[in-house]
C-alpha cells in the first residue's frame, strides 16, 4: 500500500511538473516569507500540543468529510487550540490537493504541514511554494540516500521535517538522520492495522531534545491521555476532528492531555 501511494504521488507530481517546471517552483518557494518556527510552536509543555489535520478521506476508512472549505476548517482548528495544522495533499486516495495547502497557509497563523507521500525534491519545493512550514518524510517509503537528501533540502528551505517511523529500526534511522521532530505512527502502512501501544514501546529510544509526535489511533479524549502518559509531546489527529465538531472535540482532547505528570516533560 505504501509503495503504491508513493508511486501515485510521484506520478502526480511529475504530471504537475509538465505544467509548472521545477525552475518556476523554485522561484515561488524562494519568494515565500520565511517558514514559521515549528520548534517553538510544538515545544514540550504542561499541556499536550495537537497537530490538527484537514483530511477528506483515507484508504482505510474511505470518505470521511467533504470539507468544501479547507481554510475554514483550519481556522476552526486554530480557534480550538491546535498548535499546528496538517493538510493532506495526496489526491488519489485522500482527496487532497496543493490548493488546499495554499488556502490553509493563507488563512491561519499556525505552522502548516504538507502531509503527503513525498519522495522527490519537486514535491518538497512545491510544499514551500505553497507556504508549508513542515513536510512529512516517511522512513519506510524512502531509500536512505533519498531520505537524507530530502531531509537536507527541507532544512535548506527553512522548513522542518516531520520524520515518520513505525518500527525501532526506522526510529534509529530517524535519530541517525538528526531529526528533531519524530513521529511514531500507530498505523501499519502495509496492512493499515492500528497499534495504539506502539508509541509507548518505542518512545524511550527517542533522545531528549527531540519533539515526540504520536500519530493515528485517536478517536476519543482517552486516546490522547494514553499517548500523553506514554510521553508524547504532540499528537496528530485527523479523523476525529473532521467527523465531529472540530472546536469542541479539540478542546476535549487538549483537556485530556493537560497535566504535569507526563514523561514528556
Tab-separated table of C-alpha atoms in Angstrom:
chain	number	residue	atom	x	y	z
A	1	UNK	CA	0.000	0.000	0.000
A	2	UNK	CA	2.741	2.471	0.935
A	3	UNK	CA	4.667	1.749	-2.257
A	4	UNK	CA	1.520	2.262	-4.347
A	5	UNK	CA	0.645	5.511	-2.584
A	6	UNK	CA	4.176	6.849	-3.007
A	7	UNK	CA	4.329	5.858	-6.680
A	8	UNK	CA	0.997	7.548	-7.336
A	9	UNK	CA	2.054	10.733	-5.536
A	10	UNK	CA	5.290	10.887	-7.534
A	11	UNK	CA	3.418	10.285	-10.783
A	12	UNK	CA	1.009	13.117	-9.968
A	13	UNK	CA	3.953	15.408	-9.143
A	14	UNK	CA	5.576	14.576	-12.471
A	15	UNK	CA	2.328	15.490	-14.208
A	16	UNK	CA	2.215	18.831	-12.397
A	17	UNK	CA	5.848	19.459	-13.334
A	18	UNK	CA	4.903	19.400	-17.005
A	19	UNK	CA	2.667	22.414	-16.423
A	20	UNK	CA	4.854	24.073	-13.799
A	21	UNK	CA	8.567	23.417	-14.327
A	22	UNK	CA	10.976	22.981	-11.443
A	23	UNK	CA	12.601	26.366	-12.074
A	24	UNK	CA	9.253	28.103	-11.658
A	25	UNK	CA	8.523	26.241	-8.420
A	26	UNK	CA	11.989	27.112	-7.088
A	27	UNK	CA	11.322	30.803	-7.709
A	28	UNK	CA	7.927	30.598	-5.995
A	29	UNK	CA	9.478	28.822	-2.996
A	30	UNK	CA	12.243	31.434	-2.724
A	31	UNK	CA	9.673	34.237	-2.835
A	32	UNK	CA	7.758	32.920	0.159
A	33	UNK	CA	8.224	34.577	3.566
A	34	UNK	CA	10.353	32.562	5.975
A	35	UNK	CA	8.748	29.441	7.393
A	36	UNK	CA	7.331	29.657	10.899
A	37	UNK	CA	9.280	28.411	13.933
A	38	UNK	CA	7.941	24.913	14.395
A	39	UNK	CA	10.166	24.040	17.367
A	40	UNK	CA	8.663	26.902	19.352
A	41	UNK	CA	5.105	26.028	18.377
A	42	UNK	CA	5.464	22.344	19.287
A	43	UNK	CA	7.906	22.594	22.198
A	44	UNK	CA	7.053	20.350	25.185
A	45	UNK	CA	4.732	21.973	27.705
A	46	UNK	CA	2.409	21.017	30.542
A	47	UNK	CA	-0.413	20.646	28.015
A	48	UNK	CA	-0.129	18.300	25.074
A	49	UNK	CA	0.183	20.000	21.691
A	50	UNK	CA	-2.083	18.934	18.828
A	51	UNK	CA	-1.479	18.942	15.092
A	52	UNK	CA	-4.999	19.056	13.642
A	53	UNK	CA	-5.456	17.549	10.206
A	54	UNK	CA	-7.545	18.577	7.207
A	55	UNK	CA	-8.436	15.153	5.843
A	56	UNK	CA	-11.281	14.258	3.489
A	57	UNK	CA	-10.713	10.515	3.122
A	58	UNK	CA	-8.289	7.657	3.697
A	59	UNK	CA	-7.641	4.233	2.150
A	60	UNK	CA	-8.621	2.508	5.395
A	61	UNK	CA	-11.803	4.466	6.159
A	62	UNK	CA	-12.982	5.746	2.801
A	63	UNK	CA	-14.716	9.121	2.659
A	64	UNK	CA	-14.727	10.985	5.980
A	65	UNK	CA	-15.955	14.501	5.229
A	66	UNK	CA	-16.424	16.744	2.206
A	67	UNK	CA	-14.580	19.774	3.648
A	68	UNK	CA	-15.564	22.200	0.858
A	69	UNK	CA	-13.578	24.982	2.551
A	70	UNK	CA	-10.302	23.619	3.993
A	71	UNK	CA	-9.209	27.098	5.083
A	72	UNK	CA	-12.325	27.449	7.238
A	73	UNK	CA	-11.717	24.013	8.726
A	74	UNK	CA	-8.157	25.034	9.618
A	75	UNK	CA	-9.387	28.306	11.120
A	76	UNK	CA	-11.725	26.322	13.384
A	77	UNK	CA	-8.758	24.236	14.477
A	78	UNK	CA	-6.864	27.413	15.296
A	79	UNK	CA	-9.834	28.647	17.349
A	80	UNK	CA	-9.995	25.302	19.140
A	81	UNK	CA	-6.390	25.495	20.308
A	82	UNK	CA	-4.381	23.492	17.792
A	83	UNK	CA	-0.646	24.226	17.729
A	84	UNK	CA	-0.183	23.334	14.050
A	85	UNK	CA	-2.245	22.253	11.046
A	86	UNK	CA	-1.678	19.223	8.820
A	87	UNK	CA	-3.067	19.264	5.280
A	88	UNK	CA	-3.279	16.046	3.324
A	89	UNK	CA	-2.415	16.902	-0.260
A	90	UNK	CA	-2.465	13.385	-1.768
A	91	UNK	CA	-5.109	13.362	-4.473
A	92	UNK	CA	-5.985	9.777	-5.317
A	93	UNK	CA	-6.903	8.169	-2.005
A	94	UNK	CA	-7.133	11.113	0.389
A	95	UNK	CA	-8.898	13.662	-1.828
A	96	UNK	CA	-6.446	16.457	-1.072
A	97	UNK	CA	-4.556	18.980	-3.174
A	98	UNK	CA	-1.885	21.638	-3.110
A	99	UNK	CA	-4.697	24.167	-3.477
A	100	UNK	CA	-5.962	23.027	-0.064
A	101	UNK	CA	-2.497	23.572	1.386
A	102	UNK	CA	-2.134	27.036	-0.063
A	103	UNK	CA	-5.613	28.067	1.086
A	104	UNK	CA	-4.819	26.956	4.628
A	105	UNK	CA	-1.410	28.649	4.800
A	106	UNK	CA	-3.015	31.919	3.715
A	107	UNK	CA	-5.738	31.686	6.397
A	108	UNK	CA	-4.055	30.615	9.641
A	109	UNK	CA	-1.125	31.927	11.669
A	110	UNK	CA	-0.052	28.432	12.792
A	111	UNK	CA	2.681	26.259	11.258
A	112	UNK	CA	1.294	24.098	8.457
A	113	UNK	CA	2.449	20.596	7.495
A	114	UNK	CA	2.287	19.198	3.995
A	115	UNK	CA	1.202	15.595	4.622
A	116	UNK	CA	1.826	13.529	1.535
A	117	UNK	CA	3.979	10.728	0.193
A	118	UNK	CA	6.991	12.902	-0.541
A	119	UNK	CA	9.805	11.215	-2.445
A	120	UNK	CA	11.241	13.890	-4.769
A	121	UNK	CA	12.794	17.357	-4.444
A	122	UNK	CA	9.994	18.733	-6.641
A	123	UNK	CA	7.411	17.792	-4.008
A	124	UNK	CA	9.454	19.471	-1.272
A	125	UNK	CA	9.743	22.660	-3.309
A	126	UNK	CA	6.007	22.548	-4.048
A	127	UNK	CA	5.379	22.434	-0.317
A	128	UNK	CA	7.441	25.557	0.346
A	129	UNK	CA	5.973	27.324	-2.691
A	130	UNK	CA	2.501	26.699	-1.240
A	131	UNK	CA	3.602	28.128	2.114
A	132	UNK	CA	4.179	24.946	4.121
A	133	UNK	CA	6.342	25.204	7.229
A	134	UNK	CA	6.757	21.440	7.631
A	135	UNK	CA	6.982	18.489	5.254
A	136	UNK	CA	6.425	14.820	6.022
A	137	UNK	CA	9.092	12.200	5.317
A	138	UNK	CA	8.107	8.546	5.830
A	139	UNK	CA	11.181	6.439	6.591
A	140	UNK	CA	9.518	3.239	5.380
A	141	UNK	CA	8.866	4.698	1.935
A	142	UNK	CA	12.318	6.100	1.142
A	143	UNK	CA	15.774	4.745	0.415
A	144	UNK	CA	18.308	6.040	2.973
A	145	UNK	CA	20.109	8.275	0.458
A	146	UNK	CA	16.859	9.820	-0.770
A	147	UNK	CA	15.627	10.294	2.800
A	148	UNK	CA	18.841	12.103	3.741
A	149	UNK	CA	18.761	14.321	0.643
A	150	UNK	CA	15.120	15.312	1.141
A	151	UNK	CA	15.689	15.944	4.845
A	152	UNK	CA	18.572	18.252	3.944
A	153	UNK	CA	16.548	20.079	1.298
A	154	UNK	CA	13.658	20.694	3.698
A	155	UNK	CA	16.076	22.212	6.212
A	156	UNK	CA	17.796	24.253	3.494
A	157	UNK	CA	14.424	25.784	2.592
A	158	UNK	CA	13.889	26.772	6.224
A	159	UNK	CA	11.166	24.206	6.851
A	160	UNK	CA	11.044	21.464	9.470
A	161	UNK	CA	10.906	17.773	8.516
A	162	UNK	CA	8.457	15.567	10.401
A	163	UNK	CA	10.145	12.184	10.117
A	164	UNK	CA	7.609	9.392	10.488
A	165	UNK	CA	8.511	5.948	11.815
A	166	UNK	CA	6.732	2.663	12.514
A	167	UNK	CA	9.452	0.387	13.936
A	168	UNK	CA	12.508	0.530	16.196
A	169	UNK	CA	14.773	0.189	13.151
A	170	UNK	CA	13.066	3.124	11.413
A	171	UNK	CA	13.317	5.153	14.591
A	172	UNK	CA	17.070	4.544	14.682
A	173	UNK	CA	17.284	5.810	11.094
A	174	UNK	CA	15.435	8.996	12.026
A	175	UNK	CA	17.688	9.555	15.035
A	176	UNK	CA	20.846	8.989	12.968
A	177	UNK	CA	19.487	11.490	10.471
A	178	UNK	CA	19.444	14.130	13.203
A	179	UNK	CA	15.677	14.606	13.066
A	180	UNK	CA	14.373	16.995	15.719
A	181	UNK	CA	10.699	16.169	15.133
A	182	UNK	CA	9.938	12.452	15.051
A	183	UNK	CA	6.550	10.811	14.658
A	184	UNK	CA	5.564	7.278	15.566
A	185	UNK	CA	2.560	6.201	13.513
A	186	UNK	CA	0.299	3.586	15.080
A	187	UNK	CA	-0.968	2.601	11.621
A	188	UNK	CA	0.954	-0.087	9.776
A	189	UNK	CA	1.184	1.303	6.250
A	190	UNK	CA	1.405	-2.174	4.750
A	191	UNK	CA	-1.663	-3.673	6.427
A	192	UNK	CA	-3.332	-0.499	7.767
A	193	UNK	CA	-3.789	-2.202	11.135
A	194	UNK	CA	-3.574	0.025	14.240
A	195	UNK	CA	-1.437	-0.477	17.355
A	196	UNK	CA	-2.029	2.321	19.854
A	197	UNK	CA	0.658	0.936	22.160
A	198	UNK	CA	3.432	1.162	19.559
A	199	UNK	CA	4.356	4.714	20.590
A	200	UNK	CA	4.803	3.672	24.214
A	201	UNK	CA	7.066	0.784	23.251
A	202	UNK	CA	9.343	2.990	21.136
A	203	UNK	CA	9.362	6.352	22.917
A	204	UNK	CA	12.285	5.559	25.215
A	205	UNK	CA	14.529	5.239	22.152
A	206	UNK	CA	13.923	8.887	21.227
A	207	UNK	CA	16.665	11.183	22.608
A	208	UNK	CA	15.999	14.089	24.919
A	209	UNK	CA	15.528	17.299	22.965
A	210	UNK	CA	13.635	15.636	20.118
A	211	UNK	CA	9.939	16.535	19.898
A	212	UNK	CA	7.904	13.312	20.077
A	213	UNK	CA	4.758	13.037	17.961
A	214	UNK	CA	2.157	10.273	18.309
A	215	UNK	CA	0.179	9.676	15.126
A	216	UNK	CA	-3.066	7.775	14.406
A	217	UNK	CA	-5.490	5.761	16.576
A	218	UNK	CA	-7.048	8.847	18.190
A	219	UNK	CA	-10.835	8.886	18.313
A	220	UNK	CA	-11.673	9.891	21.920
A	221	UNK	CA	-10.024	12.000	24.662
A	222	UNK	CA	-8.781	8.845	26.394
A	223	UNK	CA	-6.590	8.137	23.369
A	224	UNK	CA	-4.875	11.495	23.787
A	225	UNK	CA	-4.391	10.853	27.503
A	226	UNK	CA	-2.922	7.438	26.670
A	227	UNK	CA	-0.336	8.961	24.348
A	228	UNK	CA	0.422	11.791	26.755
A	229	UNK	CA	1.007	9.388	29.621
A	230	UNK	CA	3.381	7.414	27.369
A	231	UNK	CA	5.456	10.557	26.766
A	232	UNK	CA	4.066	12.259	23.665
A	233	UNK	CA	4.737	15.977	23.322
A	234	UNK	CA	2.411	16.244	20.338
A	235	UNK	CA	-0.496	14.207	18.991
A	236	UNK	CA	-1.526	14.373	15.332
A	237	UNK	CA	-5.291	13.954	14.896
A	238	UNK	CA	-7.357	13.751	11.730
A	239	UNK	CA	-10.490	11.618	11.515
A	240	UNK	CA	-11.997	12.574	14.880
A	241	UNK	CA	-11.769	16.280	14.024
A	242	UNK	CA	-13.375	16.127	10.577
A	243	UNK	CA	-16.278	13.876	11.603
A	244	UNK	CA	-17.452	15.952	14.578
A	245	UNK	CA	-17.451	19.482	15.952
A	246	UNK	CA	-13.791	20.445	15.451
A	247	UNK	CA	-13.614	23.128	18.144
A	248	UNK	CA	-15.373	21.169	20.879
A	249	UNK	CA	-13.513	17.971	20.001
A	250	UNK	CA	-10.146	19.721	20.049
A	251	UNK	CA	-10.847	21.304	23.394
A	252	UNK	CA	-11.827	17.970	24.915
A	253	UNK	CA	-8.656	16.384	23.560
A	254	UNK	CA	-6.494	19.192	24.911
A	255	UNK	CA	-8.098	18.900	28.332
A	256	UNK	CA	-7.347	15.168	28.346
A	257	UNK	CA	-3.652	15.887	27.815
A	258	UNK	CA	-3.382	18.771	30.255
A	259	UNK	CA	-1.322	17.598	33.192
A	260	UNK	CA	2.173	17.845	34.642
A	261	UNK	CA	2.830	14.161	35.184
A	262	UNK	CA	3.814	13.270	31.650
A	263	UNK	CA	7.182	11.690	30.902
A	264	UNK	CA	7.347	14.207	28.047
A	265	UNK	CA	8.357	16.995	30.463
